[in-house]
CSV table of C-alpha atoms in Angstrom, one decimal:
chain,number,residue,atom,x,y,z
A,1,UNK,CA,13.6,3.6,-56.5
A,2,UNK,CA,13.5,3.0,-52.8
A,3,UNK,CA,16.9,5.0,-51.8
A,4,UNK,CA,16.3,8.2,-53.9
A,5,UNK,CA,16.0,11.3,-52.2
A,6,UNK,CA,13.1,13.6,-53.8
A,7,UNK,CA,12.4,16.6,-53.3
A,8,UNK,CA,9.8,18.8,-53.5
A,9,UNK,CA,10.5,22.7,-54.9
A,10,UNK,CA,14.0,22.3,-53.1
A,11,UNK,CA,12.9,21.3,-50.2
A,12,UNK,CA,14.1,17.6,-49.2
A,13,UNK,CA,11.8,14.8,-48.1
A,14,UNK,CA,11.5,12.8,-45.5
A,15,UNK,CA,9.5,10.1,-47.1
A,16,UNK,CA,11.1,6.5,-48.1
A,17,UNK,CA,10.1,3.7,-50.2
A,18,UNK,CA,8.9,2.9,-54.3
A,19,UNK,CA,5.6,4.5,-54.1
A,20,UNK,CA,5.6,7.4,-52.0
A,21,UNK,CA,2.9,10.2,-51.7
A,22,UNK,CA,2.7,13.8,-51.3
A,23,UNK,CA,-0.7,15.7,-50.6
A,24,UNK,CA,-0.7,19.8,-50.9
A,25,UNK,CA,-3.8,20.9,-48.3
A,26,UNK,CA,-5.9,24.1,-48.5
A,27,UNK,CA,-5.5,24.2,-52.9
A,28,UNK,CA,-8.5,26.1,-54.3
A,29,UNK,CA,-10.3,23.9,-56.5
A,30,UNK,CA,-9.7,24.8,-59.9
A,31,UNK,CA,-6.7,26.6,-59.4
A,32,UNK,CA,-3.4,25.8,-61.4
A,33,UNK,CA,-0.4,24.8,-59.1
A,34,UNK,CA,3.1,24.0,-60.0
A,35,UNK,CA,5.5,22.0,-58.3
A,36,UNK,CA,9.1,21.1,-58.9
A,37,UNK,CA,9.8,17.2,-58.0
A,38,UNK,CA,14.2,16.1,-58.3
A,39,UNK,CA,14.9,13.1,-57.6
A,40,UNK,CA,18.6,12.2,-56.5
A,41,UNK,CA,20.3,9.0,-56.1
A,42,UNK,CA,23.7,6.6,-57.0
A,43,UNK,CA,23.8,4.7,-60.0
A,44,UNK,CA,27.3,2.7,-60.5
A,45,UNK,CA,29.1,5.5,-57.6
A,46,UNK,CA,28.0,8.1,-59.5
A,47,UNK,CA,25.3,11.1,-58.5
A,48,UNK,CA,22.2,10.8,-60.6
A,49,UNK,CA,19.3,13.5,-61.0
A,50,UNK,CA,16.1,14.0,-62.6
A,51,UNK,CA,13.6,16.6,-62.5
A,52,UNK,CA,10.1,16.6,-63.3
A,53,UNK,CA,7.7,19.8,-63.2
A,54,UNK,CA,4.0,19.1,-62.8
A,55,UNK,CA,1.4,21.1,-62.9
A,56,UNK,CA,-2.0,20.2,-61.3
A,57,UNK,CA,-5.1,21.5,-60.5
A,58,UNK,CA,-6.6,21.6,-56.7
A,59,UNK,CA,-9.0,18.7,-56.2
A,60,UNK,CA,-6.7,16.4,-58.9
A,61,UNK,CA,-3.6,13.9,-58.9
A,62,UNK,CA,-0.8,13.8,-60.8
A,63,UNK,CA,1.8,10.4,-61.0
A,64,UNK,CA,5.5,10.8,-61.6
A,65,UNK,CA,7.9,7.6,-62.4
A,66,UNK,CA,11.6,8.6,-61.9
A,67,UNK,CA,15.0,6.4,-62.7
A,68,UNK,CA,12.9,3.5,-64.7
A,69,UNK,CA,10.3,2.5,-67.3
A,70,UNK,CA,7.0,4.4,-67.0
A,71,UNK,CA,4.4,2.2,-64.9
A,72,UNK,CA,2.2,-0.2,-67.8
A,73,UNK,CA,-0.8,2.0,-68.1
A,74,UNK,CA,-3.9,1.6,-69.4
A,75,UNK,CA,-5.6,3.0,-72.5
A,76,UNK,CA,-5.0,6.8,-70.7
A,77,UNK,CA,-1.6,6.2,-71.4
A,78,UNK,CA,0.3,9.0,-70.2
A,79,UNK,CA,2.8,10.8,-72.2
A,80,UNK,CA,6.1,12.4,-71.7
A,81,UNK,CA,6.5,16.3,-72.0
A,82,UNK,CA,10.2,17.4,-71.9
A,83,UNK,CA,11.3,21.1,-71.9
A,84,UNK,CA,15.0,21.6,-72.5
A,85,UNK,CA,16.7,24.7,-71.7
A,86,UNK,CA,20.0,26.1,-72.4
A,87,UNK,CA,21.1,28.9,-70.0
A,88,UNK,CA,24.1,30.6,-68.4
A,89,UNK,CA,25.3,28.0,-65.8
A,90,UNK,CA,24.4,29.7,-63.0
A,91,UNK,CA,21.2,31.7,-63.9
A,92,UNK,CA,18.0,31.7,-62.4
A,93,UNK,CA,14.8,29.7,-64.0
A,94,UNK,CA,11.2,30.2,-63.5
A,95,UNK,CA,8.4,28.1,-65.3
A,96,UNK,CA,5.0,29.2,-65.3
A,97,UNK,CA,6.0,31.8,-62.3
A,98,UNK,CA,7.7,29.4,-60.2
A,99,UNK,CA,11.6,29.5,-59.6
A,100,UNK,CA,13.5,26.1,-60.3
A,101,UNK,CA,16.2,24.8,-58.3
A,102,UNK,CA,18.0,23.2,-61.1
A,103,UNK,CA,21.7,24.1,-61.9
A,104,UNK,CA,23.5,23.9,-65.3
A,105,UNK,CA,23.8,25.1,-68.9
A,106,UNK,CA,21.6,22.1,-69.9
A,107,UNK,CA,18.5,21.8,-67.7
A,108,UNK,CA,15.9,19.6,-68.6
A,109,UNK,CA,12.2,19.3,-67.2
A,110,UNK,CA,9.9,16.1,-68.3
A,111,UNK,CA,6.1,16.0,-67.1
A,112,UNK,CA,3.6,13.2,-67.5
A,113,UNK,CA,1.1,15.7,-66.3
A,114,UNK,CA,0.2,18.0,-69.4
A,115,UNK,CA,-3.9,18.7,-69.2
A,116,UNK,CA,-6.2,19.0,-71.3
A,117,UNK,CA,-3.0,17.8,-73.9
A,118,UNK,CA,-1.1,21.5,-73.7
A,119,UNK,CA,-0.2,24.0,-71.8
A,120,UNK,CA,-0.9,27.6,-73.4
A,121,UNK,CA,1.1,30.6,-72.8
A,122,UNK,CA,3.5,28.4,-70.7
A,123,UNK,CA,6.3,31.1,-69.7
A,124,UNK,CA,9.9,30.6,-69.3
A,125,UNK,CA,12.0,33.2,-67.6
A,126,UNK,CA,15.5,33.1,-67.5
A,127,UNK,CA,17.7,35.7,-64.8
A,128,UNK,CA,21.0,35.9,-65.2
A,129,UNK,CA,24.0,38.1,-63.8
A,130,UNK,CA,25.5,39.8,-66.6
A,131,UNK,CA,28.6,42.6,-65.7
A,132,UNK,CA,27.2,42.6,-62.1
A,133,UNK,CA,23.6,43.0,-62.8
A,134,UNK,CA,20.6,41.2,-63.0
A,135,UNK,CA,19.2,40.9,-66.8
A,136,UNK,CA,15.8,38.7,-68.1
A,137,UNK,CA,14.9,37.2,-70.5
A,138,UNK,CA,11.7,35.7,-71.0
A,139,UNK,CA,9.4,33.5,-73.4
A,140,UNK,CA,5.7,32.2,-73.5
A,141,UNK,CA,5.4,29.1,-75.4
A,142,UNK,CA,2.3,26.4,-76.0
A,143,UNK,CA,3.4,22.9,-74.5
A,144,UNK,CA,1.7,20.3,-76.1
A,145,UNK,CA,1.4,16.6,-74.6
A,146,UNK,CA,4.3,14.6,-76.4
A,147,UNK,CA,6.3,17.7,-77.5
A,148,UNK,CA,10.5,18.0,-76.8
A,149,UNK,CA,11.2,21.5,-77.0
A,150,UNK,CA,14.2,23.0,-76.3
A,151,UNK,CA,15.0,26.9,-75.8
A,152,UNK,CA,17.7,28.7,-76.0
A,153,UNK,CA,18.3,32.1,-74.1
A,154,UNK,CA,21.5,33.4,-75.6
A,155,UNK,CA,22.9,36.4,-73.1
A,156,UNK,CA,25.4,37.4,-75.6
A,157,UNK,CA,27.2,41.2,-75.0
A,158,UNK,CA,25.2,42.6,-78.0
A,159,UNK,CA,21.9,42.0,-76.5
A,160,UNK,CA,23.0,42.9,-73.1
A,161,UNK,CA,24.3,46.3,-74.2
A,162,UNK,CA,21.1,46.8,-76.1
A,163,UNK,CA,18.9,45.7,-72.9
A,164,UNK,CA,21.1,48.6,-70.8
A,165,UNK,CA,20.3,51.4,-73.8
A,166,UNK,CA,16.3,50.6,-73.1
């Protein structure tokens, strides 16, 4: 929509309008990059947010719909991807080596962008403050195009005291 606020790996822009376009100079061709677009706006007085994380390779595109029906597309039909993650509320999230600025227990990430139809050793780590330290937790998963996943990274006093004894 025309008055949501996006953002680009917590960084606001300054862009308006339905169609709006961001270019990344200087990306070495070939190379994986992968960005974290939110979108923010007010639906019926009340705050709204989604978040979409893209990945895409230097040279290529990638299109993101947010807050409506996917765009009609043609026989490349492009398919949704979601990632759901249940963390402590106020931990830290990283996917594919770059930090998220997404808050919550419940965080949720949907991409239109999966190449080449997956994503191998996709990782997902997870920092949280546990007794007044930092502890991770971390997973590599295969994303395939289509797939809802959700993960669970459970930072229960058992495992903590047995992640201090290492």
């Amino acid at each position: 929509p025309a008055d949501a606020k996006i953002f680009v790996n917590g960084n606001p822009t300054t862009s308006k309008g339905a169609e709006r376009q961001y270019i990344s100079r200087g990306l070495a061709s070939g190379r994986t990059y992968t960005y974290e677009f939110r979108a923010e706006m007010t639906v019926d007085g009340k705050p709204v947010t989604e978040t979409k994380i893209v990945q895409v390779t230097g040279g290529e595109a990638a299109h993101l719909d947010f807050f409506a029906a996917p765009r009609e597309q043609n026989a490349n039909k492009e398919t949704k991807t979601k990632l759901t993650l249940n963390v402590p509320a106020d931990a830290k999230v990283f996917l594919a080596g770059q930090e998220t600025r997404s808050l919550g227990a419940r965080r949720e990430f949907v991409s239109d962008n999966v190449s080449g139809s997956e994503w191998k050793n996709y990782t997902v780590r997870v920092v949280a403050t546990i007794g007044g330290r930092e502890v991770e937790k971390e997973e590599t998963i295969t994303l395939n195009s289509g797939d809802e996943r959700e993960l669970t990274f459970d930072f229960s006093n058992a495992e903590i005291a047995r992640t201090a004894a290492k």
